[in-house]
CSV table of C-alpha atoms in Angstrom, one decimal:
chain,number,residue,atom,x,y,z
A,1,MET,CA,-1.8,42.2,1.6
A,2,ALA,CA,0.6,42.4,-1.1
A,3,THR,CA,0.2,39.9,-4.0
A,4,SER,CA,4.1,38.8,-3.9
A,5,ARG,CA,3.4,38.0,-0.2
A,6,PHE,CA,0.1,36.0,-0.7
A,7,HIS,CA,2.1,34.0,-3.4
A,8,LEU,CA,5.0,33.3,-1.2
A,9,LEU,CA,2.3,31.9,1.5
A,10,LEU,CA,0.1,30.2,-1.1
A,11,ALA,CA,3.2,28.7,-2.3
A,12,LEU,CA,4.3,27.5,1.2
A,13,ILE,CA,1.2,25.6,1.7
A,14,ALA,CA,1.0,24.0,-1.6
A,15,GLY,CA,4.6,22.9,-0.8
A,16,LEU,CA,3.5,21.9,2.8
A,17,GLY,CA,0.6,19.6,1.1
A,18,VAL,CA,2.8,18.2,-1.4
A,19,ALA,CA,5.3,17.0,1.3
A,20,ILE,CA,2.2,15.3,2.8
A,21,TYR,CA,1.2,13.6,0.0
A,22,LEU,CA,4.7,12.3,-1.0
A,23,LEU,CA,5.9,11.6,2.3
A,24,GLY,CA,6.3,7.6,2.7
A,25,ASN,CA,5.1,6.8,-0.8
A,26,GLY,CA,8.5,4.9,-2.1
A,27,ALA,CA,8.3,3.1,1.4
A,28,THR,CA,4.8,1.8,0.7
A,29,SER,CA,3.9,-0.4,-1.8
A,30,LEU,CA,0.3,-0.3,-3.6
A,31,TRP,CA,-2.6,-0.8,-2.1
A,32,ASP,CA,-5.2,-3.6,-3.6
A,33,ARG,CA,-6.8,-2.9,-5.7
A,34,ASP,CA,-6.9,0.2,-8.1
A,35,GLU,CA,-3.5,1.4,-7.3
A,36,PRO,CA,-1.8,-1.2,-9.1
A,37,ARG,CA,-4.3,-1.3,-11.8
A,38,PHE,CA,-3.5,2.2,-13.0
A,39,ALA,CA,0.5,1.8,-12.2
A,40,GLU,CA,0.8,-1.5,-14.0
A,41,ALA,CA,-1.4,-0.2,-17.4
A,42,ALA,CA,1.5,2.9,-17.5
A,43,ARG,CA,4.2,0.3,-16.7
A,44,GLU,CA,2.8,-1.6,-19.6
A,45,MET,CA,2.8,1.2,-22.1
A,46,VAL,CA,6.3,2.0,-21.4
A,47,ALA,CA,6.9,-1.5,-21.6
A,48,THR,CA,5.3,-1.9,-25.0
A,49,GLY,CA,5.5,1.4,-26.1
A,50,ASP,CA,2.0,1.3,-26.9
A,51,TYR,CA,0.6,5.2,-25.4
A,52,LEU,CA,-2.6,4.7,-27.2
A,53,VAL,CA,-4.7,1.5,-25.6
A,54,PRO,CA,-4.3,1.2,-21.9
A,55,ARG,CA,-3.6,-2.6,-21.1
A,56,PHE,CA,-3.8,-4.4,-17.2
A,57,HIS,CA,-1.9,-7.9,-17.6
A,58,GLY,CA,-2.5,-7.6,-21.6
A,59,ALA,CA,-5.9,-6.8,-21.3
A,60,VAL,CA,-7.7,-3.7,-22.5
A,61,ARG,CA,-8.4,-1.5,-19.5
A,62,TYR,CA,-11.2,0.6,-20.5
A,63,ASP,CA,-12.0,2.2,-17.1
A,64,LYS,CA,-10.4,5.3,-17.3
A,65,PRO,CA,-8.9,7.8,-20.1
A,66,PRO,CA,-5.0,7.8,-21.2
A,67,LEU,CA,-4.1,11.2,-19.3
A,68,ILE,CA,-3.2,9.6,-15.8
A,69,TYR,CA,-1.2,6.6,-17.2
A,70,TRP,CA,1.0,8.9,-19.8
A,71,LEU,CA,1.7,11.2,-16.3
A,72,MET,CA,2.4,8.0,-14.8
A,73,ALA,CA,4.7,7.0,-17.4
A,74,ALA,CA,6.5,10.5,-17.6
A,75,ALA,CA,7.1,10.0,-13.8
A,76,TYR,CA,8.7,6.5,-14.4
A,77,ARG,CA,11.6,7.8,-16.7
A,78,VAL,CA,12.7,9.6,-13.7
A,79,THR,CA,11.9,7.0,-11.0
A,80,GLY,CA,11.2,3.6,-12.7
A,81,PRO,CA,8.0,1.6,-12.6
A,82,THR,CA,7.9,2.3,-8.7
A,83,PRO,CA,5.0,3.2,-6.2
A,84,LEU,CA,7.0,6.3,-6.2
A,85,GLY,CA,6.6,7.0,-9.6
A,86,ALA,CA,3.0,6.1,-9.8
A,87,ARG,CA,2.0,8.4,-7.2
A,88,LEU,CA,3.8,11.1,-8.3
A,89,PRO,CA,1.7,12.7,-10.7
A,90,SER,CA,-1.3,12.6,-7.8
A,91,ALA,CA,1.1,14.2,-5.4
A,92,LEU,CA,2.1,17.4,-7.6
A,93,ALA,CA,-1.5,17.6,-8.6
A,94,GLY,CA,-2.9,17.7,-5.6
A,95,GLY,CA,-0.8,20.4,-4.9
A,96,ILE,CA,-1.8,22.3,-7.6
A,97,ALA,CA,-5.0,22.0,-6.5
A,98,VAL,CA,-4.2,23.6,-3.4
A,99,PHE,CA,-2.8,26.5,-5.0
A,100,LEU,CA,-5.8,27.1,-7.4
A,101,THR,CA,-8.0,27.0,-4.9
A,102,GLY,CA,-5.9,29.8,-2.7
A,103,LEU,CA,-6.1,32.2,-6.0
A,104,LEU,CA,-9.8,31.4,-6.8
A,105,GLY,CA,-10.2,32.3,-2.7
A,106,ARG,CA,-8.2,35.6,-3.0
A,107,ARG,CA,-11.0,36.5,-6.1
A,108,LEU,CA,-13.7,35.6,-4.0
A,109,VAL,CA,-13.7,35.8,-0.5
A,110,GLY,CA,-10.4,37.9,0.0
A,111,ALA,CA,-6.6,36.9,0.8
A,112,ALA,CA,-6.8,36.0,4.0
A,113,ALA,CA,-9.6,33.7,3.6
A,114,GLY,CA,-8.1,32.3,0.7
A,115,LEU,CA,-4.8,31.5,2.0
A,116,TRP,CA,-7.1,29.8,4.9
A,117,GLY,CA,-9.4,27.8,2.1
A,118,ALA,CA,-6.2,26.6,0.3
A,119,LEU,CA,-4.5,25.3,4.2
A,120,ILE,CA,-8.1,23.3,5.1
A,121,LEU,CA,-8.1,21.8,1.5
A,122,ALA,CA,-4.4,20.6,1.7
A,123,LEU,CA,-5.1,19.1,4.9
A,124,CYS,CA,-8.4,17.6,4.4
A,125,LEU,CA,-8.6,13.9,4.8
A,126,GLN,CA,-9.8,13.3,1.5
A,127,LEU,CA,-7.4,14.9,-0.8
A,128,THR,CA,-5.1,13.7,1.2
A,129,VAL,CA,-5.9,10.0,0.4
A,130,GLU,CA,-6.3,11.0,-3.1
A,131,ALA,CA,-3.1,12.5,-3.5
A,132,LYS,CA,-1.1,10.0,-2.0
A,133,VAL,CA,-2.1,7.1,-4.3
A,134,ALA,CA,-1.9,6.2,-7.9
A,135,THR,CA,-5.5,7.1,-9.1
A,136,VAL,CA,-6.7,9.2,-11.0
A,137,ASP,CA,-9.0,11.6,-8.7
A,138,ALA,CA,-6.0,14.0,-7.7
A,139,THR,CA,-5.6,15.0,-11.3
A,140,LEU,CA,-9.0,15.1,-12.0
A,141,LEU,CA,-9.5,17.7,-9.0
A,142,ALA,CA,-6.3,19.9,-10.5
A,143,THR,CA,-8.2,20.1,-13.3
A,144,ILE,CA,-11.5,21.0,-12.3
A,145,CYS,CA,-9.7,23.8,-10.2
A,146,ALA,CA,-8.1,25.2,-13.4
A,147,GLY,CA,-11.7,25.3,-14.8
A,148,MET,CA,-13.2,26.9,-12.1
A,149,VAL,CA,-10.3,30.0,-12.3
A,150,ALA,CA,-11.0,30.2,-16.0
A,151,VAL,CA,-14.9,30.6,-15.1
A,152,VAL,CA,-14.6,33.1,-12.4
A,153,ARG,CA,-11.8,35.2,-14.3
A,154,SER,CA,-14.6,35.5,-17.7
A,155,TRP,CA,-17.5,36.0,-15.0
A,156,GLN,CA,-15.5,38.7,-13.2
A,157,GLY,CA,-14.9,40.5,-16.4
A,158,GLU,CA,-11.1,39.3,-17.0
A,159,GLY,CA,-11.5,36.7,-19.7
A,160,GLY,CA,-9.3,37.1,-22.5
A,161,TRP,CA,-8.3,35.0,-25.4
A,162,GLY,CA,-5.3,33.2,-23.0
A,163,ASN,CA,-8.0,32.9,-20.3
A,164,LEU,CA,-10.5,30.9,-22.8
A,165,LEU,CA,-7.2,28.5,-23.9
A,166,PHE,CA,-6.5,27.9,-20.3
A,167,GLY,CA,-9.7,26.9,-19.2
A,168,TRP,CA,-11.0,25.1,-22.2
A,169,GLY,CA,-7.5,23.4,-22.4
A,170,ALA,CA,-8.2,22.3,-19.1
A,171,VAL,CA,-11.8,20.6,-19.5
A,172,ALA,CA,-10.2,19.1,-22.1
A,173,LEU,CA,-7.4,17.5,-20.3
A,174,ALA,CA,-10.3,16.7,-17.3
A,175,ILE,CA,-11.9,14.6,-20.1
A,176,LEU,CA,-8.6,13.0,-21.1
A,177,THR,CA,-8.4,12.2,-17.1
A,178,LYS,CA,-12.6,11.0,-16.2
A,179,GLY,CA,-14.7,11.4,-18.8
A,180,PRO,CA,-17.8,13.7,-18.6
A,181,ILE,CA,-17.4,15.1,-15.2
A,182,ALA,CA,-15.4,18.1,-15.4
A,183,PRO,CA,-17.9,19.4,-18.2
A,184,LEU,CA,-20.6,18.8,-16.0
A,185,VAL,CA,-19.0,20.6,-12.8
A,186,VAL,CA,-17.2,23.7,-14.6
A,187,GLY,CA,-19.7,23.8,-17.6
A,188,GLY,CA,-22.8,23.9,-14.8
A,189,THR,CA,-21.1,26.4,-12.9
A,190,ALA,CA,-20.5,28.8,-15.7
A,191,LEU,CA,-24.1,27.9,-17.0
A,192,GLY,CA,-25.7,28.3,-13.6
A,193,LEU,CA,-24.0,31.9,-13.2
A,194,LYS,CA,-25.8,33.4,-16.7
A,195,LEU,CA,-28.8,31.6,-15.0
A,196,ALA,CA,-28.2,33.5,-12.0
A,197,GLY,CA,-27.6,37.1,-13.6
A,198,GLY,CA,-26.1,40.1,-12.3
A,199,ARG,CA,-22.6,40.0,-14.5
A,200,PRO,CA,-21.8,38.7,-17.9
A,201,TRP,CA,-22.1,35.1,-19.2
A,202,PRO,CA,-18.4,33.8,-18.7
A,203,TRP,CA,-18.4,32.3,-22.0
A,204,PRO,CA,-20.4,33.9,-24.9
A,205,GLY,CA,-21.0,33.7,-28.6
A,206,ARG,CA,-18.3,33.0,-30.7
A,207,ARG,CA,-16.1,32.4,-27.6
A,208,LEU,CA,-17.9,29.7,-26.7
A,209,ALA,CA,-17.5,28.3,-30.2
A,210,ALA,CA,-13.6,28.6,-30.0
A,211,GLY,CA,-13.6,26.8,-26.8
A,212,LEU,CA,-15.4,24.0,-28.1
A,213,VAL,CA,-12.9,23.7,-31.0
A,214,ILE,CA,-10.1,24.1,-28.0
A,215,LEU,CA,-11.3,21.1,-26.5
A,216,LEU,CA,-12.4,18.7,-29.7
A,217,ALA,CA,-8.7,19.6,-31.0
A,218,ILE,CA,-7.3,18.5,-27.5
A,219,CYS,CA,-9.3,15.4,-27.1
A,220,LEU,CA,-10.6,13.8,-30.3
A,221,PRO,CA,-7.4,12.7,-32.2
A,222,TRP,CA,-6.8,10.5,-29.1
A,223,VAL,CA,-10.5,9.2,-29.3
A,224,VAL,CA,-10.1,8.4,-33.0
A,225,ALA,CA,-7.3,6.5,-32.8
A,226,VAL,CA,-8.4,4.3,-30.0
A,227,GLN,CA,-11.5,3.6,-31.7
A,228,ALA,CA,-9.7,2.6,-34.2
A,229,ALA,CA,-7.5,0.4,-32.7
A,230,THR,CA,-10.0,-1.2,-30.4
A,231,ASP,CA,-12.9,-1.6,-33.2
A,232,GLY,CA,-15.0,0.7,-31.7
A,233,ASP,CA,-15.0,-1.1,-28.1
A,234,PHE,CA,-13.5,1.8,-26.2
A,235,LEU,CA,-16.1,4.2,-25.8
A,236,ARG,CA,-18.6,1.7,-25.9
A,237,VAL,CA,-17.4,-0.1,-22.6
A,238,ALA,CA,-15.8,3.0,-21.0
A,239,ILE,CA,-19.0,4.9,-21.2
A,240,GLY,CA,-21.8,2.3,-21.3
A,241,HIS,CA,-20.6,0.3,-18.6
A,242,HIS,CA,-18.1,2.7,-16.6
A,243,VAL,CA,-20.4,6.1,-16.7
A,244,ILE,CA,-24.2,4.5,-17.6
A,245,ASP,CA,-24.4,1.7,-16.0
A,246,ARG,CA,-22.5,3.4,-12.7
A,247,ALA,CA,-25.2,5.8,-12.7
A,248,ALA,CA,-28.0,3.4,-12.9
A,249,HIS,CA,-26.8,0.5,-10.9
A,250,PRO,CA,-24.5,0.2,-7.7
A,251,LEU,CA,-21.0,-1.8,-9.1
A,252,GLU,CA,-19.3,-4.1,-7.1
A,253,GLY,CA,-21.5,-3.5,-4.1
A,254,HIS,CA,-20.8,0.4,-3.5
A,255,ARG,CA,-24.2,1.3,-3.0
A,256,GLY,CA,-25.5,3.9,-0.1
A,257,PRO,CA,-28.8,6.1,0.7
A,258,ILE,CA,-29.5,9.5,-0.2
A,259,TRP,CA,-28.1,11.0,2.1
A,260,TYR,CA,-24.6,9.2,1.9
A,261,TYR,CA,-22.3,12.1,0.9
A,262,LEU,CA,-23.6,13.9,4.1
A,263,ALA,CA,-23.2,10.9,6.5
A,264,THR,CA,-19.5,10.2,5.2
A,265,LEU,CA,-18.5,14.3,5.3
A,266,PRO,CA,-16.9,14.6,8.5
A,267,ALA,CA,-14.3,11.6,7.9
A,268,SER,CA,-13.8,13.1,4.7
A,269,PHE,CA,-13.2,16.6,5.3
A,270,PHE,CA,-11.4,15.7,8.4
A,271,PRO,CA,-9.8,17.4,10.6
A,272,TRP,CA,-12.4,19.9,10.1
A,273,ALA,CA,-15.2,17.5,10.0
A,274,LEU,CA,-18.6,19.0,11.2
A,275,LEU,CA,-17.4,22.1,10.3
A,276,GLY,CA,-18.1,21.6,7.2
A,277,PHE,CA,-22.0,21.4,8.1
A,278,GLY,CA,-21.5,24.9,9.1
A,279,ALA,CA,-19.6,26.3,6.2
A,280,LEU,CA,-22.6,24.6,3.8
A,281,PHE,CA,-24.9,26.5,6.0
A,282,ASP,CA,-23.4,29.8,6.1
A,283,LEU,CA,-22.6,29.3,2.0
A,284,ILE,CA,-26.6,28.9,1.9
A,285,ARG,CA,-27.4,31.7,4.3
A,286,ARG,CA,-25.3,34.3,2.0
A,287,ALA,CA,-26.4,32.9,-1.6
A,288,ARG,CA,-27.7,36.0,-2.5
A,289,GLU,CA,-24.2,37.3,-2.6
A,290,ALA,CA,-22.4,37.8,-5.5
A,291,ALA,CA,-18.9,35.9,-4.1
A,292,SER,CA,-21.2,33.2,-2.8
A,293,ARG,CA,-22.7,32.0,-6.1
A,294,PRO,CA,-19.4,30.4,-8.0
A,295,LEU,CA,-18.9,28.5,-4.7
A,296,LEU,CA,-22.5,28.0,-4.2
A,297,LEU,CA,-23.0,26.2,-7.4
A,298,TRP,CA,-19.5,24.3,-7.2
A,299,LEU,CA,-20.5,22.9,-4.2
A,300,ALA,CA,-23.9,21.9,-5.2
A,301,ILE,CA,-23.2,20.3,-8.5
A,302,PRO,CA,-20.9,17.3,-7.7
A,303,PHE,CA,-23.2,16.5,-4.5
A,304,ALA,CA,-26.2,16.5,-6.6
A,305,LEU,CA,-24.9,14.6,-9.5
A,306,PHE,CA,-23.1,11.7,-7.1
A,307,THR,CA,-26.8,11.7,-4.8
A,308,ALA,CA,-28.5,11.0,-7.6
A,309,THR,CA,-25.9,8.3,-9.0
A,310,ALA,CA,-26.3,4.7,-7.7
A,311,THR,CA,-22.8,3.6,-7.2
A,312,LYS,CA,-21.5,5.9,-4.3
A,313,LEU,CA,-17.7,6.0,-3.0
A,314,PRO,CA,-16.7,8.6,-0.4
A,315,HIS,CA,-14.1,10.1,-2.9
A,316,TYR,CA,-16.5,11.1,-5.8
A,317,THR,CA,-17.7,14.6,-4.5
A,318,LEU,CA,-14.1,15.4,-4.1
A,319,PRO,CA,-14.7,17.8,-7.0
A,320,ALA,CA,-17.0,20.2,-4.6
A,321,TYR,CA,-14.1,20.4,-1.8
A,322,PRO,CA,-11.9,23.1,-2.7
A,323,ALA,CA,-15.4,25.5,-2.7
A,324,LEU,CA,-16.4,23.8,1.0
A,325,ALA,CA,-12.9,24.8,1.6
A,326,LEU,CA,-13.0,28.1,0.8
A,327,ALA,CA,-16.4,28.5,2.5
A,328,LEU,CA,-14.8,27.6,5.6
A,329,GLY,CA,-11.6,29.9,4.9
A,330,ARG,CA,-14.0,32.7,4.9
A,331,ILE,CA,-15.5,32.1,8.3
A,332,VAL,CA,-12.1,31.3,10.0
A,333,ALA,CA,-10.9,34.8,8.5
A,334,ALA,CA,-13.5,36.9,10.0
A,335,PRO,CA,-13.1,38.9,13.1
A,336,ARG,CA,-16.1,36.9,14.9
A,337,ARG,CA,-17.4,33.7,14.6
A,338,PRO,CA,-20.7,32.5,13.9
A,339,PRO,CA,-23.1,30.9,16.5
A,340,TRP,CA,-23.0,27.4,15.5
A,341,TRP,CA,-18.9,27.6,16.0
A,342,GLY,CA,-18.5,26.3,19.5
A,343,TRP,CA,-21.0,23.4,19.1
A,344,LEU,CA,-19.5,22.4,15.8
A,345,ALA,CA,-16.4,22.6,16.7
A,346,ALA,CA,-16.6,20.8,20.2
A,347,ALA,CA,-18.3,17.8,18.1
A,348,SER,CA,-15.7,17.9,15.5
A,349,GLY,CA,-13.1,17.6,18.8
A,350,LEU,CA,-15.4,14.4,20.2
A,351,PHE,CA,-15.1,12.9,16.6
A,352,ALA,CA,-11.3,13.4,16.5
A,353,LEU,CA,-11.0,11.6,19.9
A,354,ALA,CA,-13.1,8.6,18.8
A,355,LEU,CA,-11.0,7.9,15.4
A,356,GLY,CA,-7.9,8.1,17.7
A,357,ILE,CA,-9.6,5.5,20.5
A,358,GLY,CA,-11.0,3.4,17.8
A,359,LEU,CA,-7.8,3.3,15.8
A,360,ALA,CA,-5.9,2.2,18.8
A,361,VAL,CA,-8.6,-0.3,19.9
A,362,GLY,CA,-9.0,-1.6,16.7
A,363,ALA,CA,-5.2,-1.6,15.6
A,364,GLN,CA,-4.6,-3.8,18.6
A,365,ARG,CA,-7.0,-6.1,18.3
A,366,GLN,CA,-6.9,-6.8,14.4
A,367,LEU,CA,-3.4,-6.8,13.3
A,368,PRO,CA,-1.5,-9.9,13.9
A,369,GLY,CA,1.4,-9.4,16.8
A,370,GLY,CA,-0.5,-6.0,17.8
A,371,ALA,CA,-0.1,-3.0,16.4
A,372,PRO,CA,2.8,-1.3,15.7
A,373,VAL,CA,4.3,1.8,17.8
A,374,ALA,CA,3.6,4.4,14.5
A,375,VAL,CA,0.2,3.3,14.4
A,376,GLY,CA,0.3,4.4,18.3
A,377,MET,CA,1.7,7.9,17.4
A,378,GLU,CA,-0.6,8.0,14.8
A,379,ALA,CA,-3.9,7.5,17.3
A,380,LEU,CA,-2.2,9.9,19.9
A,381,LEU,CA,-2.0,12.6,17.2
A,382,LEU,CA,-5.6,12.0,16.5
A,383,LEU,CA,-6.7,12.4,19.7
A,384,LEU,CA,-4.1,15.9,20.0
A,385,VAL,CA,-6.2,17.2,17.1
A,386,GLY,CA,-9.9,16.5,19.5
A,387,VAL,CA,-8.3,18.6,22.3
A,388,ALA,CA,-7.0,21.2,19.8
A,389,HIS,CA,-10.7,21.2,18.4
A,390,LEU,CA,-11.9,21.6,22.1
A,391,THR,CA,-9.9,25.2,22.5
A,392,PHE,CA,-12.8,26.4,20.1
A,393,ARG,CA,-12.8,29.7,22.3
A,394,TRP,CA,-9.1,30.2,21.8
A,395,ARG,CA,-8.3,32.8,19.3
A,396,TYR,CA,-5.9,30.2,17.3
A,397,HIS,CA,-8.0,27.6,17.8
A,398,ALA,CA,-8.0,27.0,14.0
A,399,VAL,CA,-4.3,27.4,13.4
A,400,ALA,CA,-4.2,24.7,16.4
A,401,VAL,CA,-6.2,22.4,14.5
A,402,ALA,CA,-4.3,22.6,11.7
A,403,THR,CA,-0.8,22.4,13.2
A,404,THR,CA,-2.0,18.7,14.9
A,405,ALA,CA,-3.7,17.5,11.5
A,406,ALA,CA,-0.6,18.4,9.6
A,407,ALA,CA,1.5,16.3,12.3
A,408,ALA,CA,-1.0,13.7,12.2
A,409,LEU,CA,-0.9,13.7,8.1
A,410,LEU,CA,2.7,13.7,7.8
A,411,CYS,CA,3.2,10.7,10.3
A,412,LEU,CA,0.7,8.9,8.7
A,413,GLY,CA,2.4,9.0,5.5
A,414,GLY,CA,6.1,9.2,7.1
A,415,ALA,CA,5.3,6.5,9.8
A,416,THR,CA,1.8,4.5,10.2
A,417,LEU,CA,1.8,3.4,6.6
A,418,PRO,CA,5.1,2.0,6.0
A,419,ALA,CA,4.9,0.3,9.4
A,420,LEU,CA,1.9,-1.7,7.9
A,421,GLU,CA,4.1,-3.2,5.1
A,422,PRO,CA,5.0,-6.4,7.0
A,423,PHE,CA,0.9,-7.4,6.5
A,424,LYS,CA,0.8,-7.2,2.7
A,425,PRO,CA,1.2,-10.6,1.0
A,426,SER,CA,2.6,-9.5,-2.4
A,427,PRO,CA,5.9,-7.8,-1.9
A,428,PRO,CA,7.2,-11.1,0.0
A,429,MET,CA,5.6,-13.4,-2.7
A,430,VAL,CA,7.4,-11.5,-5.3
A,431,ALA,CA,10.4,-11.7,-3.2
A,432,ALA,CA,10.3,-15.2,-2.8
A,433,LEU,CA,9.9,-15.9,-6.4
A,434,GLU,CA,12.9,-13.8,-7.5
A,435,ALA,CA,15.0,-15.6,-4.7
A,436,ALA,CA,14.5,-18.9,-6.5
A,437,PRO,CA,16.3,-20.2,-9.6
A,438,PRO,CA,15.2,-18.6,-12.6
A,439,ALA,CA,11.7,-20.5,-14.3
A,440,ALA,CA,8.0,-19.8,-15.1
A,441,ARG,CA,6.5,-17.7,-12.3
A,442,TYR,CA,2.8,-18.9,-11.1
A,443,SER,CA,0.5,-18.0,-8.1
A,444,TYR,CA,-2.3,-20.4,-6.9
A,445,GLY,CA,-5.1,-19.1,-4.6
A,446,TYR,CA,-3.7,-15.5,-4.8
A,447,PHE,CA,-3.6,-13.0,-7.8
A,448,GLU,CA,-4.2,-9.7,-6.8
A,449,PRO,CA,-3.4,-7.0,-9.0
A,450,SER,CA,-0.2,-5.9,-6.9
A,451,LEU,CA,1.5,-9.3,-7.5
A,452,VAL,CA,1.1,-8.1,-11.3
A,453,PHE,CA,2.9,-4.6,-10.8
A,454,ALA,CA,5.0,-6.1,-8.2
A,455,SER,CA,6.4,-9.2,-10.3
A,456,HIS,CA,6.3,-6.5,-13.5
A,457,ASP,CA,3.6,-8.9,-15.0
A,458,THR,CA,5.8,-11.8,-14.7
A,459,VAL,CA,3.8,-13.8,-12.5
A,460,GLN,CA,0.8,-16.3,-14.1
A,461,GLU,CA,-2.2,-17.2,-12.3
A,462,VAL,CA,-3.1,-20.9,-11.8
A,463,SER,CA,-7.1,-20.6,-11.9
A,464,ASP,CA,-7.9,-24.0,-10.4
A,465,ARG,CA,-6.9,-27.4,-8.2
A,466,ALA,CA,-6.9,-29.0,-11.8
A,467,ALA,CA,-4.5,-26.5,-13.5
A,468,LEU,CA,-2.2,-26.8,-10.4
A,469,ILE,CA,-2.6,-30.7,-10.7
A,470,ALA,CA,-1.2,-30.2,-14.3
A,471,LEU,CA,1.2,-27.8,-13.4
A,472,LEU,CA,2.9,-30.0,-10.7
A,473,ALA,CA,2.7,-32.8,-13.0
A,474,SER,CA,4.6,-31.1,-16.2
A,475,PRO,CA,8.5,-31.6,-16.5
A,476,THR,CA,9.4,-28.2,-17.2
A,477,SER,CA,11.0,-26.2,-13.9
A,478,PHE,CA,8.8,-23.7,-12.6
A,479,ALA,CA,8.2,-21.6,-9.1
A,480,CYS,CA,4.9,-21.4,-8.0
A,481,VAL,CA,3.4,-19.6,-4.6
A,482,LEU,CA,-0.1,-20.8,-3.1
A,483,PRO,CA,-1.7,-20.2,0.3
A,484,ARG,CA,-0.7,-22.5,3.9
A,485,THR,CA,-4.1,-24.1,3.0
A,486,VAL,CA,-3.5,-25.3,0.3
A,487,TRP,CA,-0.1,-26.3,0.9
C-alpha cells in the first residue's frame, strides 16, 4: 500500500474516532466526580492566573501533575470554561493515540493490519469512554503511544537524535500527565527488547544519558517550583498517597481479585469483546517472532503492573490496548481466520445481545418515568452489534461489527448521553440559584464536584443542620438549595 494512501486512510480512521469522542460533549454536563474535579481545577487556574499549583474549590489538588490542567485551560481560551472545552484535550488525544497506533502497526504487522488495529482501538469502548471525559487517561495513552513509536523506530535501527528528542519528550510529557506509569511501560518495553536480544538496545550509551537530560529539562522546572510553592507537600502527597498507597491498599473501595482485568476485558474491549482473548493467545503463540515482541511486552507490562496493584479500575490497563488492537488487527487482515475465531465471535455476539437487552430492561426499570427513546435506540444498536458478530462466517464480518459499533458509539454521544441530562441534579440547582435575586449562594445536603464546576465555585456548602439553622437565622440575604426530604 502506498504511503500516502495509508496515511489518508489512517487519518480518516483517527478522524472518525475524534468525531465519536467529541459528539454531544457540549450537550452533556460533567459526570461526577472525577470530571468536574479536573475541569474545575483548570478553571481555577485560568481564574487565578496560578498555573503552577492545581486547586479544586480553593484547596490544593495533589491527584495529578499539571499537564492535563494546562491543556484544559488552553481549551477554555477558545470555548470558555464549559464541558466541551474540558473534554476537548481528551478527544484530540484519543485521535492522536489512534493515529500513532496505526503508524506502529504499519512498522510491526503491516499496513492493512495497522489500519485495522487503529480502527479496532478507535471503536474500543474503554478508549471511547476515556476520550469523551474530562480526565487524564486519553492524554496519557497518546504520550505512551508516542514513546512507543520512538522505541520501535530505535529498535529497528532508525533512531536519530530527532527520534530521541521525540521519544524522551513524550515520556516527559507523560510524567507531567500521570506520573510514573509511562516510564514503566515505555522503559519496560525498551528494556525487555534488550533482554530479548536479536536487535540493538533502543537507547544505548550516550543517547540514554541525553534522553535523561531531555526528560529532566522538561519535568524538573515544574517539580522544583511546585515543591517550593507547597513547602514540599506536593510530591509527598502525590507519590506517597496517590501512588504508593494506591498500589498497597484499595483506595475508595476500588478492589478486585487477581483476574479482575481479564474479567473486565470483554466490556472494556467491546465491541471486539472476547476476541481480545483470541488476540492475546495469538500474540503469545507468536512470541518468538520479532514483530510480536514489542506488542507482547507493551501488553504484558500494564496488565502485570495493575494486577499487582491493590486499587483496581477498568481503565488502568488502557495503556495496553493499542498492542491488543494491533494483535487483533493482524488476525483480521490475514487471509484466513484461526480455528477459535467462530467460537469467540459468537460468544462476543451473545455478549452484545445481553448488553442490549440489559440496557433496555435496566433503563426502563431504573430511570424515573421510564427510559428515553434514545436509550432504546442505543439498545437496538447494541443488538445489531450482536447480530453482526453472529455473521462470523461472512467475509465482511469484521466490517459489519465495526459499522454497527460506530453507529452505536455515535448514538451514545449524540443522543443517549444527552437524553440523560434531566436526571442530573447539579445543572437545575445552579439554574435555580442563578434565577434568584443576587445574594450569597449555599447548598445543604448535596455538594458534588459538578455543582462546584457548574456554579464556577460560587456556591458554598452548608455542612450540617446546626450551620443551616444559623444560616436561616442570619439577617443577610442568601439563596440555598436543599433536598425535598430536608425541606
